[in-house]
Short mmCIF file of C-alpha atoms in Angstrom, two decimals:
data_model
loop_
_atom_site.label_atom_id
_atom_site.label_comp_id
_atom_site.label_asym_id
_atom_site.label_seq_id
_atom_site.Cartn_x
_atom_site.Cartn_y
_atom_site.Cartn_z
CA MET A 86 -91.74 -122.08 14.16
CA VAL A 87 -90.00 -125.35 15.00
CA SER A 88 -86.89 -123.57 16.31
CA LEU A 89 -89.04 -121.36 18.54
CA MET A 90 -90.84 -124.40 19.94
CA VAL A 91 -87.55 -126.17 20.65
CA GLY A 92 -86.21 -122.98 22.24
CA MET A 93 -89.19 -122.64 24.55
CA MET A 94 -88.89 -126.29 25.61
CA PHE A 95 -85.18 -125.73 26.33
CA ILE A 96 -85.67 -122.57 28.38
CA ALA A 97 -88.50 -123.95 30.52
CA SER A 98 -86.86 -127.29 31.24
CA ALA A 99 -83.37 -125.82 31.88
CA SER A 100 -84.64 -123.37 34.48
CA SER A 101 -86.80 -126.04 36.12
CA SER A 102 -83.88 -128.45 36.15
CA ILE A 103 -81.85 -125.85 38.06
CA GLY A 104 -84.60 -124.93 40.52
CA THR A 105 -86.05 -128.37 41.31
CA PRO A 106 -82.95 -129.90 42.99
CA ALA A 107 -82.65 -126.76 45.11
CA ALA A 108 -86.28 -126.97 46.28
CA ASP A 109 -85.95 -130.71 46.97
CA ALA A 110 -82.69 -130.25 48.87
CA LEU A 111 -84.09 -127.42 51.00
CA PHE A 112 -87.02 -129.60 52.03
CA PHE A 113 -85.03 -132.82 52.57
CA THR A 114 -82.31 -131.21 54.67
CA ARG A 115 -84.87 -129.36 56.79
CA PHE A 116 -87.34 -132.22 57.35
CA GLY A 117 -85.62 -135.38 56.09
CA VAL A 118 -87.49 -137.83 53.86
CA ARG A 119 -89.59 -139.55 56.51
CA PHE A 120 -92.49 -137.21 55.74
CA LEU A 121 -92.47 -137.90 52.00
CA PRO A 122 -95.25 -140.54 52.01
CA TYR A 123 -97.52 -138.00 53.74
CA MET A 124 -96.46 -135.40 51.19
CA TYR A 125 -97.42 -137.79 48.38
CA LEU A 126 -100.95 -137.98 49.81
CA ILE A 127 -101.18 -134.19 50.01
CA LEU A 128 -99.63 -133.84 46.55
CA GLY A 129 -102.33 -136.04 45.02
CA LEU A 130 -105.09 -133.91 46.51
CA VAL A 131 -103.40 -130.64 45.53
CA THR A 132 -102.87 -131.79 41.95
CA ILE A 133 -106.47 -132.97 41.62
CA ALA A 134 -107.55 -129.49 42.73
CA LEU A 135 -105.10 -128.03 40.21
CA ALA A 136 -106.55 -130.26 37.48
CA MET A 137 -110.05 -128.98 38.29
CA LEU A 138 -108.78 -125.40 38.08
CA ILE A 139 -107.16 -126.13 34.72
CA THR A 140 -110.42 -127.68 33.53
CA ILE A 141 -112.26 -124.51 34.46
CA MET A 142 -109.68 -122.41 32.62
CA LEU A 143 -109.83 -124.60 29.50
CA GLY A 144 -113.59 -124.07 29.34
CA THR A 145 -113.64 -120.35 30.07
CA VAL A 146 -110.34 -118.80 28.95
CA PRO A 147 -109.11 -118.74 25.33
CA ARG A 148 -106.31 -121.26 25.18
CA HIS A 149 -103.79 -118.92 23.58
CA ARG A 150 -104.14 -116.67 26.62
CA LEU A 151 -104.01 -119.63 28.99
CA TYR A 152 -100.87 -121.10 27.42
CA ALA A 153 -99.15 -117.71 27.29
CA GLY A 154 -100.18 -116.71 30.82
CA ILE A 155 -99.12 -119.84 32.71
CA PRO A 156 -95.35 -119.19 32.65
CA LEU A 157 -95.92 -115.56 33.69
CA VAL A 158 -97.95 -116.66 36.72
CA VAL A 159 -95.53 -119.44 37.68
CA GLY A 160 -92.53 -117.10 37.43
CA SER A 161 -94.25 -114.60 39.72
CA VAL A 162 -95.06 -117.32 42.28
CA LEU A 163 -91.42 -118.43 42.30
CA LEU A 164 -90.25 -114.86 42.93
CA LEU A 165 -92.67 -114.65 45.85
CA SER A 166 -91.38 -117.98 47.16
CA ARG A 167 -87.80 -116.70 47.18
CA PHE A 168 -88.92 -113.73 49.26
CA ILE A 169 -90.74 -115.97 51.75
CA LEU A 170 -87.58 -118.08 52.19
CA THR A 171 -85.87 -115.03 53.68
CA LEU A 172 -88.36 -115.25 56.57
CA ASP A 173 -87.08 -118.78 57.44
CA LEU A 174 -90.53 -120.22 58.08
CA ASN A 175 -90.41 -123.99 58.62
CA ALA A 176 -94.01 -124.37 57.48
CA PHE A 177 -93.17 -122.97 54.03
CA TYR A 178 -90.69 -125.69 53.00
CA PRO A 179 -93.40 -128.36 52.43
CA ILE A 180 -95.33 -125.78 50.39
CA LEU A 181 -92.23 -125.12 48.30
CA TRP A 182 -91.86 -128.88 47.69
CA LEU A 183 -95.49 -129.03 46.51
CA GLU A 184 -94.84 -126.05 44.23
CA VAL A 185 -92.25 -128.10 42.35
CA SER A 186 -94.75 -130.74 41.22
CA ALA A 187 -97.41 -128.15 40.43
CA THR A 188 -94.89 -126.23 38.34
CA TRP A 189 -93.94 -129.31 36.30
CA THR A 190 -97.65 -130.03 35.71
CA LEU A 191 -98.28 -126.50 34.45
CA GLN A 192 -95.08 -126.53 32.41
CA GLY A 193 -96.20 -129.70 30.64
CA LEU A 194 -99.61 -128.14 29.95
CA PHE A 195 -98.39 -125.00 28.23
CA THR A 196 -95.38 -126.49 26.39
CA TRP A 197 -96.99 -129.67 25.09
CA GLY A 198 -100.32 -127.87 24.69
CA ILE A 199 -98.76 -125.45 22.21
CA ALA A 200 -96.82 -128.29 20.56
CA GLY A 201 -100.01 -130.33 20.13
CA ALA A 202 -101.85 -127.32 18.72
CA ILE A 203 -99.33 -126.66 15.95
CA CYS A 204 -99.02 -130.34 14.92
CA ASP A 205 -101.47 -132.92 13.59
CA ALA A 206 -101.05 -136.63 14.43
CA ARG A 207 -98.64 -137.28 11.53
CA GLN A 208 -96.53 -134.20 12.24
CA ALA A 209 -96.43 -135.12 15.94
CA LYS A 210 -94.62 -138.41 15.20
CA ARG A 211 -92.01 -136.48 13.19
CA LEU A 212 -91.62 -133.31 15.27
CA PHE A 213 -92.35 -134.36 18.86
CA PRO A 214 -88.98 -136.14 19.18
CA LEU A 215 -87.35 -132.87 18.11
CA PHE A 216 -89.39 -130.89 20.62
CA GLY A 217 -88.59 -133.52 23.22
CA ALA A 218 -84.90 -133.15 22.36
CA GLY A 219 -85.10 -129.44 23.21
CA ASN A 220 -86.78 -130.34 26.49
CA ILE A 221 -84.15 -132.96 27.31
CA LEU A 222 -81.22 -130.75 26.32
CA GLY A 223 -82.57 -128.10 28.67
CA LEU A 224 -82.82 -130.63 31.49
CA ALA A 225 -79.25 -131.78 30.86
CA ALA A 226 -77.84 -128.25 30.64
CA GLY A 227 -79.70 -127.12 33.74
CA GLY A 228 -78.65 -130.18 35.71
CA LEU A 229 -74.97 -129.78 34.87
CA LEU A 230 -75.10 -126.06 35.71
CA THR A 231 -76.74 -126.65 39.09
CA SER A 232 -73.57 -127.61 40.98
CA PRO A 233 -71.48 -124.52 39.97
CA LEU A 234 -74.49 -122.23 40.35
CA VAL A 235 -75.32 -123.51 43.83
CA ARG A 236 -71.71 -122.94 44.91
CA LEU A 237 -71.87 -119.41 43.49
CA LEU A 238 -75.37 -118.36 44.55
CA GLY A 239 -76.63 -120.84 47.16
CA ALA A 240 -79.62 -123.16 46.88
CA GLU A 241 -82.23 -120.52 47.75
CA ASN A 242 -81.18 -118.14 44.96
CA LEU A 243 -81.61 -120.80 42.29
CA LEU A 244 -85.33 -120.02 42.53
CA LEU A 245 -84.55 -116.66 40.92
CA ILE A 246 -83.03 -118.39 37.88
CA TRP A 247 -86.07 -120.66 37.76
CA ALA A 248 -88.40 -117.66 37.74
CA GLY A 249 -86.34 -115.89 35.07
CA GLY A 250 -86.58 -118.96 32.82
CA PHE A 251 -90.37 -118.91 33.00
CA PHE A 252 -90.49 -115.20 32.17
CA ALA A 253 -88.34 -115.94 29.10
CA ALA A 254 -90.63 -118.86 28.17
CA PHE A 255 -93.57 -116.45 28.41
CA LEU A 256 -91.98 -114.16 25.81
CA VAL A 257 -91.17 -117.03 23.43
CA GLY A 258 -94.65 -118.51 23.85
CA ARG A 259 -96.26 -115.20 22.96
CA LEU A 260 -94.06 -114.97 19.89
CA LEU A 261 -94.97 -118.53 18.86
CA LEU A 262 -98.68 -117.94 19.15
CA GLY A 263 -98.40 -114.57 17.44
CA ARG A 264 -96.64 -116.05 14.41
CA SER A 265 -99.04 -118.97 14.11
CA THR A 266 -102.13 -116.96 13.26
CA VAL A 267 -104.25 -119.97 12.27
CA VAL A 268 -103.43 -121.82 15.47
CA ALA A 269 -103.93 -118.70 17.54
CA ARG A 270 -107.36 -118.28 15.99
CA GLN A 271 -108.27 -121.88 16.82
CA LEU A 272 -106.92 -121.65 20.37
CA GLY A 273 -108.66 -118.35 20.84
CA LYS A 274 -112.11 -119.81 20.30
CA ARG A 275 -114.13 -119.57 23.45
CA GLN A 276 -117.04 -121.82 24.35
CA PRO A 277 -120.36 -119.98 23.99
CA ALA A 278 -121.63 -118.82 27.37
CA GLY A 279 -124.73 -121.01 27.16
CA GLN A 280 -122.61 -124.11 26.54
CA ARG A 281 -120.12 -123.65 29.37
CA VAL A 282 -120.26 -126.14 32.22
CA GLY A 283 -118.68 -126.38 35.64
CA PRO A 284 -115.45 -128.21 36.45
CA VAL A 285 -117.21 -131.32 37.78
CA ALA A 286 -119.24 -131.59 34.58
CA GLU A 287 -116.08 -131.10 32.51
CA ILE A 288 -114.32 -133.86 34.44
CA ARG A 289 -117.37 -136.06 33.90
CA ARG A 290 -117.12 -135.33 30.17
CA GLY A 291 -113.48 -136.32 30.24
CA TYR A 292 -114.38 -139.49 32.14
CA ASN A 293 -117.13 -140.37 29.65
CA TYR A 294 -114.77 -139.83 26.73
CA VAL A 295 -112.12 -142.01 28.35
CA ARG A 296 -114.67 -144.68 29.23
CA GLN A 297 -115.84 -144.92 25.62
CA SER A 298 -112.31 -145.43 24.30
CA GLU A 299 -110.56 -148.75 24.83
CA LEU A 300 -107.19 -147.07 24.34
CA LEU A 301 -107.86 -144.40 26.96
CA ARG A 302 -109.27 -146.86 29.48
CA TRP A 303 -106.08 -148.90 29.48
CA LEU A 304 -103.96 -145.75 29.32
CA SER A 305 -105.71 -144.44 32.45
CA LEU A 306 -104.97 -147.61 34.37
CA ALA A 307 -101.36 -147.53 33.21
CA ALA A 308 -101.07 -143.84 34.29
CA LEU A 309 -102.37 -144.72 37.76
CA PHE A 310 -99.79 -147.45 38.33
CA PHE A 311 -96.99 -145.52 36.62
CA ALA A 312 -97.38 -142.98 39.43
CA VAL A 313 -97.10 -145.73 42.03
CA LEU A 314 -93.94 -147.05 40.38
CA TYR A 315 -92.38 -143.62 39.98
CA PHE A 316 -92.73 -142.66 43.63
CA SER A 317 -91.84 -146.16 44.84
CA LEU A 318 -88.47 -145.47 43.20
CA THR A 319 -88.17 -141.76 43.99
CA PHE A 320 -88.69 -142.26 47.72
CA PRO A 321 -85.85 -144.74 48.38
CA PHE A 322 -83.58 -142.82 46.00
CA SER A 323 -84.23 -139.54 47.84
CA GLU A 324 -83.75 -141.29 51.18
CA ALA A 325 -80.42 -142.76 50.13
CA ALA A 326 -79.17 -139.49 48.58
CA THR A 327 -80.12 -137.46 51.67
CA ALA A 328 -78.28 -139.96 53.88
CA ARG A 329 -75.15 -139.47 51.75
CA PHE A 330 -75.34 -135.65 51.46
CA SER A 331 -76.60 -133.90 54.58
CA ASP A 332 -75.89 -130.31 53.43
CA ALA A 333 -78.47 -128.59 51.19
CA ASP A 334 -75.87 -127.21 48.77
CA ASP A 335 -74.09 -130.58 48.47
CA LEU A 336 -77.35 -132.41 47.92
CA SER A 337 -78.46 -129.84 45.32
CA GLY A 338 -75.16 -130.28 43.50
CA PHE A 339 -75.39 -134.09 43.49
CA LEU A 340 -79.00 -134.12 42.30
CA GLY A 341 -78.24 -131.55 39.60
CA VAL A 342 -75.21 -133.39 38.22
CA PHE A 343 -77.01 -136.74 38.38
CA GLN A 344 -80.04 -135.41 36.53
CA GLY A 345 -77.89 -133.52 34.04
CA THR A 346 -75.87 -136.61 33.18
CA ALA A 347 -78.97 -138.81 32.79
CA THR A 348 -80.73 -136.25 30.63
CA GLY A 349 -77.60 -135.69 28.55
CA VAL A 350 -77.67 -139.36 27.59
CA ALA A 351 -81.43 -139.07 27.04
CA PHE A 352 -80.85 -136.12 24.70
CA LEU A 353 -78.56 -138.21 22.50
CA ALA A 354 -81.14 -141.00 22.48
CA SER A 355 -83.93 -138.61 21.48
CA LEU A 356 -81.87 -137.30 18.56
CA PHE A 357 -80.40 -140.51 17.17
CA ILE A 358 -82.55 -143.40 18.42
CA ALA A 359 -86.10 -142.27 19.24
CA ASN A 360 -87.41 -141.70 15.70
CA ARG A 361 -86.04 -145.04 14.50
CA LEU A 362 -87.63 -146.88 17.40
CA TYR A 363 -90.96 -145.11 16.87
CA ALA A 364 -90.95 -145.94 13.17
CA ARG A 365 -89.88 -149.56 13.56
CA LEU A 366 -91.59 -150.60 16.80
CA GLY A 367 -94.32 -147.98 17.35
CA ILE A 368 -94.72 -145.30 20.01
CA THR A 369 -96.88 -147.39 22.35
CA ASN A 370 -94.28 -150.15 22.45
CA MET A 371 -91.78 -147.62 23.79
CA VAL A 372 -94.14 -146.98 26.71
CA LEU A 373 -94.48 -150.74 27.12
CA ALA A 374 -90.69 -151.09 27.26
CA TYR A 375 -90.71 -148.47 30.05
CA THR A 376 -92.82 -150.81 32.20
CA GLY A 377 -90.31 -153.58 31.51
CA LEU A 378 -87.54 -151.32 32.78
CA TYR A 379 -89.44 -150.83 36.04
CA PHE A 380 -89.99 -154.58 36.36
CA TRP A 381 -86.34 -155.52 35.98
CA GLY A 382 -85.13 -152.53 38.01
CA PHE A 383 -87.24 -153.37 41.04
CA PHE A 384 -86.34 -157.04 40.64
CA ALA A 385 -82.64 -156.06 40.75
CA LEU A 386 -83.25 -153.99 43.90
CA SER A 387 -85.03 -156.90 45.57
CA VAL A 388 -81.89 -158.99 44.94
CA LEU A 389 -79.21 -156.32 45.58
CA PRO A 390 -80.67 -153.30 47.50
CA THR A 391 -77.59 -151.03 47.52
CA PHE A 392 -77.11 -147.30 46.92
CA TYR A 393 -75.38 -147.97 43.60
CA THR A 394 -78.22 -150.24 42.42
CA LEU A 395 -80.66 -147.44 43.25
CA VAL A 396 -78.56 -144.86 41.41
CA GLY A 397 -78.21 -147.12 38.35
CA PHE A 398 -81.93 -147.92 38.24
CA ARG A 399 -82.91 -144.27 38.69
CA PHE A 400 -80.44 -143.30 35.96
CA LEU A 401 -81.96 -145.78 33.48
CA GLN A 402 -85.51 -144.76 34.44
CA LEU A 403 -84.78 -141.06 33.83
CA PHE A 404 -82.90 -141.76 30.61
CA TRP A 405 -85.63 -143.93 29.06
CA TYR A 406 -88.53 -141.73 30.14
CA GLN A 407 -86.97 -138.43 29.05
CA GLY A 408 -85.34 -139.73 25.89
CA ILE A 409 -87.90 -142.23 24.59
CA ALA A 410 -91.05 -143.02 26.58
CA GLY A 411 -92.13 -139.52 27.68
CA THR A 412 -92.29 -138.15 24.15
CA ALA A 413 -94.04 -141.32 22.95
CA TYR A 414 -96.62 -140.94 25.72
CA GLN A 415 -97.36 -137.35 24.71
CA ALA A 416 -97.61 -138.33 21.03
CA ILE A 417 -100.34 -140.87 21.86
CA TYR A 418 -102.65 -137.97 22.75
CA ASN A 419 -102.45 -136.60 19.22
CA ALA A 420 -104.63 -139.53 18.12
CA ILE A 421 -107.42 -137.80 20.09
CA PRO A 422 -109.54 -135.11 18.35
CA SER A 423 -108.10 -131.67 19.09
CA ASP A 424 -111.29 -130.38 20.75
CA ARG A 425 -111.02 -133.09 23.46
CA ARG A 426 -107.25 -133.49 23.64
CA ASP A 427 -106.44 -131.07 26.47
CA GLN A 428 -109.43 -132.15 28.57
CA THR A 429 -108.49 -135.82 28.12
CA ARG A 430 -104.84 -135.23 29.02
CA THR A 431 -105.89 -133.17 32.04
CA PHE A 432 -108.34 -135.87 33.18
CA ILE A 433 -105.86 -138.76 32.89
CA ASP A 434 -102.98 -136.87 34.47
CA GLY A 435 -105.21 -135.15 37.03
CA ILE A 436 -107.41 -138.03 38.24
CA PRO A 437 -105.88 -141.50 37.64
CA GLY A 438 -102.36 -140.08 37.79
CA GLN A 439 -102.94 -138.32 41.11
CA MET A 440 -104.82 -141.28 42.56
CA GLY A 441 -101.66 -143.23 41.79
CA ILE A 442 -99.56 -140.71 43.75
CA MET A 443 -101.87 -141.03 46.76
CA LEU A 444 -101.84 -144.82 46.42
CA ALA A 445 -98.03 -144.68 46.42
CA GLY A 446 -98.14 -142.61 49.62
CA VAL A 447 -100.43 -145.13 51.33
CA TYR A 448 -98.30 -148.04 50.11
CA LEU A 449 -95.07 -146.47 51.38
CA LEU A 450 -96.62 -145.51 54.73
CA LEU A 451 -97.86 -149.06 55.32
CA SER A 452 -94.63 -150.50 54.01
CA GLN A 453 -92.59 -148.51 56.53
CA GLN A 454 -94.62 -150.06 59.32
CA ILE A 455 -94.90 -153.69 58.27
CA LEU A 456 -92.45 -154.38 55.41
CA THR A 457 -88.70 -154.42 54.98
CA SER A 458 -87.09 -152.57 52.07
CA HIS A 459 -86.54 -155.95 50.40
CA GLN A 460 -90.26 -156.72 50.59
CA ILE A 461 -91.15 -153.22 49.32
CA PHE A 462 -89.08 -153.82 46.19
CA ILE A 463 -90.67 -157.25 45.66
CA GLY A 464 -94.13 -155.64 45.90
CA ALA A 465 -93.10 -152.96 43.40
CA THR A 466 -91.95 -155.70 41.01
CA PHE A 467 -95.46 -157.17 41.01
CA VAL A 468 -96.96 -153.69 40.46
CA ALA A 469 -94.62 -153.25 37.47
CA ALA A 470 -95.81 -156.57 36.01
CA LEU A 471 -99.45 -155.41 36.33
CA THR A 472 -98.61 -152.06 34.70
CA MET A 473 -96.90 -153.93 31.87
CA TYR A 474 -100.17 -155.74 31.19
CA PHE A 475 -102.13 -152.46 31.06
CA ALA A 476 -99.56 -150.90 28.71
CA LEU A 477 -99.73 -153.98 26.46
CA ARG A 478 -103.51 -153.66 26.17
CA ALA A 479 -103.19 -149.94 25.44
CA SER A 480 -100.62 -150.69 22.72
CA ARG A 481 -103.00 -153.15 21.04
CA ALA A 482 -105.91 -150.69 21.30
CA TYR A 483 -103.83 -147.89 19.75
CA ARG A 484 -103.10 -149.99 16.68
#
C-alpha cells in the first residue's frame, strides 16, 4: 500500500514537472511576463470557481470515484490542449497557463486526499514524509528530464508526456483504492439526498468550521499571505529568466533543470532530515521556518537585487517547501476530523489562498506603476514578517 502511494506521487509529480515548464515557457515567450499580474487576478477567480466545483463534487460524488476520476479527466484535457496548440491560437496560451495551476490544485486533491484517507494523524507524521519523498523525487526526475526531452520532442509535445503520466496515476489510484477495501468503503459513502446542500452552503460550513478553530483561523491568514509571498517571488524570477532565455525550448530547459536540481536536494532532505525535524521541533515550526526564509530572502533582494540572488532565493524556497514545509503543512490537516478534512482543505486553499493570489496581482500591478523593484522587495519583507506572526500563532494553537 505504501509503495503504491509513493509510486502514484512519483508518477503524477514527474509528469507535471515535465509539462509545467513547457506550458510556462510557451506563454512567456509568446506574451512576455508583463501580463502576469493580470493573470494572477484571473487565476484567483478561476481557482475559487474550481474550489466551488470541488465542493459540489465532495458533497455529491463518492470520494473514491472523485479521487480516481480526477487524473483521467486532467489527462484528457491535456491531450485536447496539445491538439489546440496545433491551431496556433494566441488566445489559447493564457488558458494553457491557467490550466497549469488548476492541474496542480487537482493533483494535490487526489494524491493527498488518498494519502489522508489511508492514514490517521499518528500515521501521517510517520508516512507523509515518505509520500512527500515520492512526490519530490518525481519533481526532481521530471525536472532533470525536461531539457533532453524538450530538445528531442519540442516544448509543445511535453504535454503528451504530462497527459500520459496522469493516465498512469489513474490506474495506480484505482489499484490503491481497490486494495484498501475499508478506506474505499468509507470514501464511497455518499451524503443522503435530503442532507445535501449547495456549494455556497458547503463553503459556509467550511468557513464556520474554520472560524470556530483557533488553529484554522491563523492557518487561513497564513495561507492568504503565503500566496502573496509566493507570487511576489515567482513574478520577478520569471521576468529575469525570460529576459535571459528568449527561446521557448531554451527557457523550458532552464526551468526544468533548475526545478529538478532544487527538488533533488529537497528529496534528500525529505528522506534524511524531515522526520528528525518534525519529531524534534514539530511540524508547525517547519512552516514557521518557511516564513523566516521568505523574510530573509526578500531582505537579501532588497539589498542585492541581482539575477543570481533571485535564483538562489528561489532555489532555497523550492527546496524548503518541497522537502520540509509542504509535507508539514499537509500533515497539519490530519488533526482535523476526517469528515471535515477535505472541505476544510478546499476552503482554505480555495478562498483565503486564492484571495492571496489576487492580492498579489493587485500588489504587483500597483508596484509596477509606483514602486521600484527595490521598494517591491522591501514591501515583501514586511509581508513576510506579518506572515511569520500568523504562522507563530497557528503553531501555538496546534500544540
